[in-house]
Amino acid sequence: MMLFSYQIMPVEDKSVIDENVAKIPVNSNQATNGDIKSVPPRSKSTMEVNGSTCTGHQNSHDSTPPMPWFGMDIGGTLTKLVYFEPTDLSEAEEESEVETIKNIRRYLKSNSAYGDTGHRDAHLQMEKVRVGNRTGTLHFIRFPTSEMPQFLELSKSKGMATLASTICATGGGAYKFEEEFQREMNLTLHKFDELDCLIRGIEYIEDNNNYNECYYFLNPRNEETCEKVTYDFSNPYPFLVVNIGSGVSILAAYGPESYRRVSGTSLGGGTFLGLSCLLTGCKTFEEAIELAAKGNNENVDKLDTHLGSWPQNEISEIYWNFGHMNSAEKRAKVSREDLACATLITITNNIGSIARMVAANQKIEKVLFVGNFLRVNPISMKLLSHAMEFWSGGQLKAIFLEHEGYFGAVGCMLELMRTGDTMASS
Ligand SMILES: Nc1ncnc2c1ncn2[C@@H]1O[C@H](COP(=O)(O)OP(=O)(O)O)[C@@H](O)[C@H]1O
Ligand SMILES: CC(C)(COP(=O)(O)O)[C@@H](O)C(=O)NCCC(=O)O
């Protein structure tokens, strides 16, 4: 398999939008991106809210919100749920805790699969973390957003509806499913900005994971010598975040409380999955990745020689993705594996090209790649690692994070701590 098919991004003037296409949803390369935003300070108010006990449903004498503490990121493809399990409950607290909360905790902890499609990522679990003024374990759970009705049913059967509490949610689905949560579960969703949550979640997990969160790949092109190496992110700013979910958002973080969405692309993980299903008949992301790992993109992408001066002299051949598929003869020979592989490479390289240009534009060298597209997907991580380094002449570093797609949900749970029971935005 030829992993490294290089791409050139055509430089177009996106500023002029034809009136006839004005109704077509714009891509953020055309649309205006955000102004610099300030995330509220993540000092004591976020992580160390005053107060002492959380004995269950309501904490009457402190400003921490009633338990259970969840953060939920309802994305276009996957819903991510973070649950904080307090491990410092005193006997008295345990005794006064309502039965439903105990049951929910027991249920979440003793299973790693929920219903047919819910999963707890036990390998990501974080012990002895401080949230609010409590110590406990963070649990990471995901399920397809399309299964929301089943999730609501299951939660109801565990008594969530009787708690009449508040759930903090982010992502587009926080708006889409708001009514269902209210109707089915008697739960009010308090909605928070997904990019605020993403940035806050990254900073919190990085701070709390004993310097084990960030890593990069050494020798990403060489199967034998390639190595995953811990990256010291103790001096983080400025950095770029490329969040590869269903689509892609790119943020530049300039300091602890300031960031801006600088770009994005609608060709993301959802595009990879959709095209793979279409082209190969596969049914799941995992299947698409497995096929891709066995395929050869050279049977799909066309290698062309180029003449001309490139900054990287040693490049004399370049791919155009899916070029062979213009030929009936080549189409007849191509395998599902080859198609999945070429699709993965096409999408990954496109994201890499955009990330590199944005990084150069912003004069930022550290590029964090997050989002569930990178789940069980070393091909894309290694490809991005090489592409960043190669095309920037060694200036840019591709950095990956262990908790991949969970930062929005973590940040959302922290918003619950910050806003307590009074909830700013709903
Ligand atoms: N089990 C899975 N099911 C579906 N998509 C998955 C799965 N694991 C990884 N992915 C990939 O992750 C993408 C979704 O990433 P995520 O960060 O959760 O974004 P979103 O918030 O848009 O749902 C999918 O488009 C797909 O490429
Ligand atoms: C719409 C989104 C913010 C949703 O986030 P996601 O669920 O993909 O994590 C993201 O897909 C995105 O930024 N798309 C933008 C596409 C564009 O910039 O054209």
PDB file of N, CA and C in Angstrom, residues 31 44 91 105 116 180 215 282 335 348:
ATOM      1  N   ALA A  31     -16.838  30.949   4.319  1.00  0.00           N
ATOM      2  CA  ALA A  31     -17.558  31.737   5.318  1.00  0.00           C
ATOM      3  C   ALA A  31     -16.587  32.417   6.270  1.00  0.00           C
ATOM      4  N   LYS A  44     -10.150  28.119  39.882  1.00  0.00           N
ATOM      5  CA  LYS A  44     -10.924  27.426  40.900  1.00  0.00           C
ATOM      6  C   LYS A  44     -12.393  27.319  40.521  1.00  0.00           C
ATOM      7  N   GLU A  91     -19.033   7.510  54.625  1.00  0.00           N
ATOM      8  CA  GLU A  91     -20.118   6.563  54.930  1.00  0.00           C
ATOM      9  C   GLU A  91     -21.460   7.263  55.007  1.00  0.00           C
ATOM     10  N   ARG A 105     -24.775   4.257  39.066  1.00  0.00           N
ATOM     11  CA  ARG A 105     -23.309   4.089  39.183  1.00  0.00           C
ATOM     12  C   ARG A 105     -22.915   2.626  39.010  1.00  0.00           C
ATOM     13  N   ASP A 116     -27.323  -2.583  22.538  1.00  0.00           N
ATOM     14  CA  ASP A 116     -26.579  -3.203  21.427  1.00  0.00           C
ATOM     15  C   ASP A 116     -25.407  -2.354  20.970  1.00  0.00           C
ATOM     16  N   GLU A 180     -37.031  15.843  23.253  1.00  0.00           N
ATOM     17  CA  GLU A 180     -37.150  14.429  23.650  1.00  0.00           C
ATOM     18  C   GLU A 180     -36.663  14.213  25.075  1.00  0.00           C
ATOM     19  N   TYR A 215       0.861  12.562  22.389  1.00  0.00           N
ATOM     20  CA  TYR A 215       1.949  11.771  21.802  1.00  0.00           C
ATOM     21  C   TYR A 215       2.123  12.111  20.321  1.00  0.00           C
ATOM     22  N   CYS A 282     -19.491  -1.784   3.072  1.00  0.00           N
ATOM     23  CA  CYS A 282     -19.231  -2.048   4.496  1.00  0.00           C
ATOM     24  C   CYS A 282     -20.319  -1.390   5.336  1.00  0.00           C
ATOM     25  N   SER A 335     -10.442  -3.701  -5.818  1.00  0.00           N
ATOM     26  CA  SER A 335     -11.097  -4.455  -4.732  1.00  0.00           C
ATOM     27  C   SER A 335     -11.747  -3.483  -3.739  1.00  0.00           C
ATOM     28  N   THR A 348      -7.900  11.875   4.452  1.00  0.00           N
ATOM     29  CA  THR A 348      -6.842  12.248   5.402  1.00  0.00           C
ATOM     30  C   THR A 348      -5.911  13.294   4.809  1.00  0.00           C
TER      31      THR A 348
END
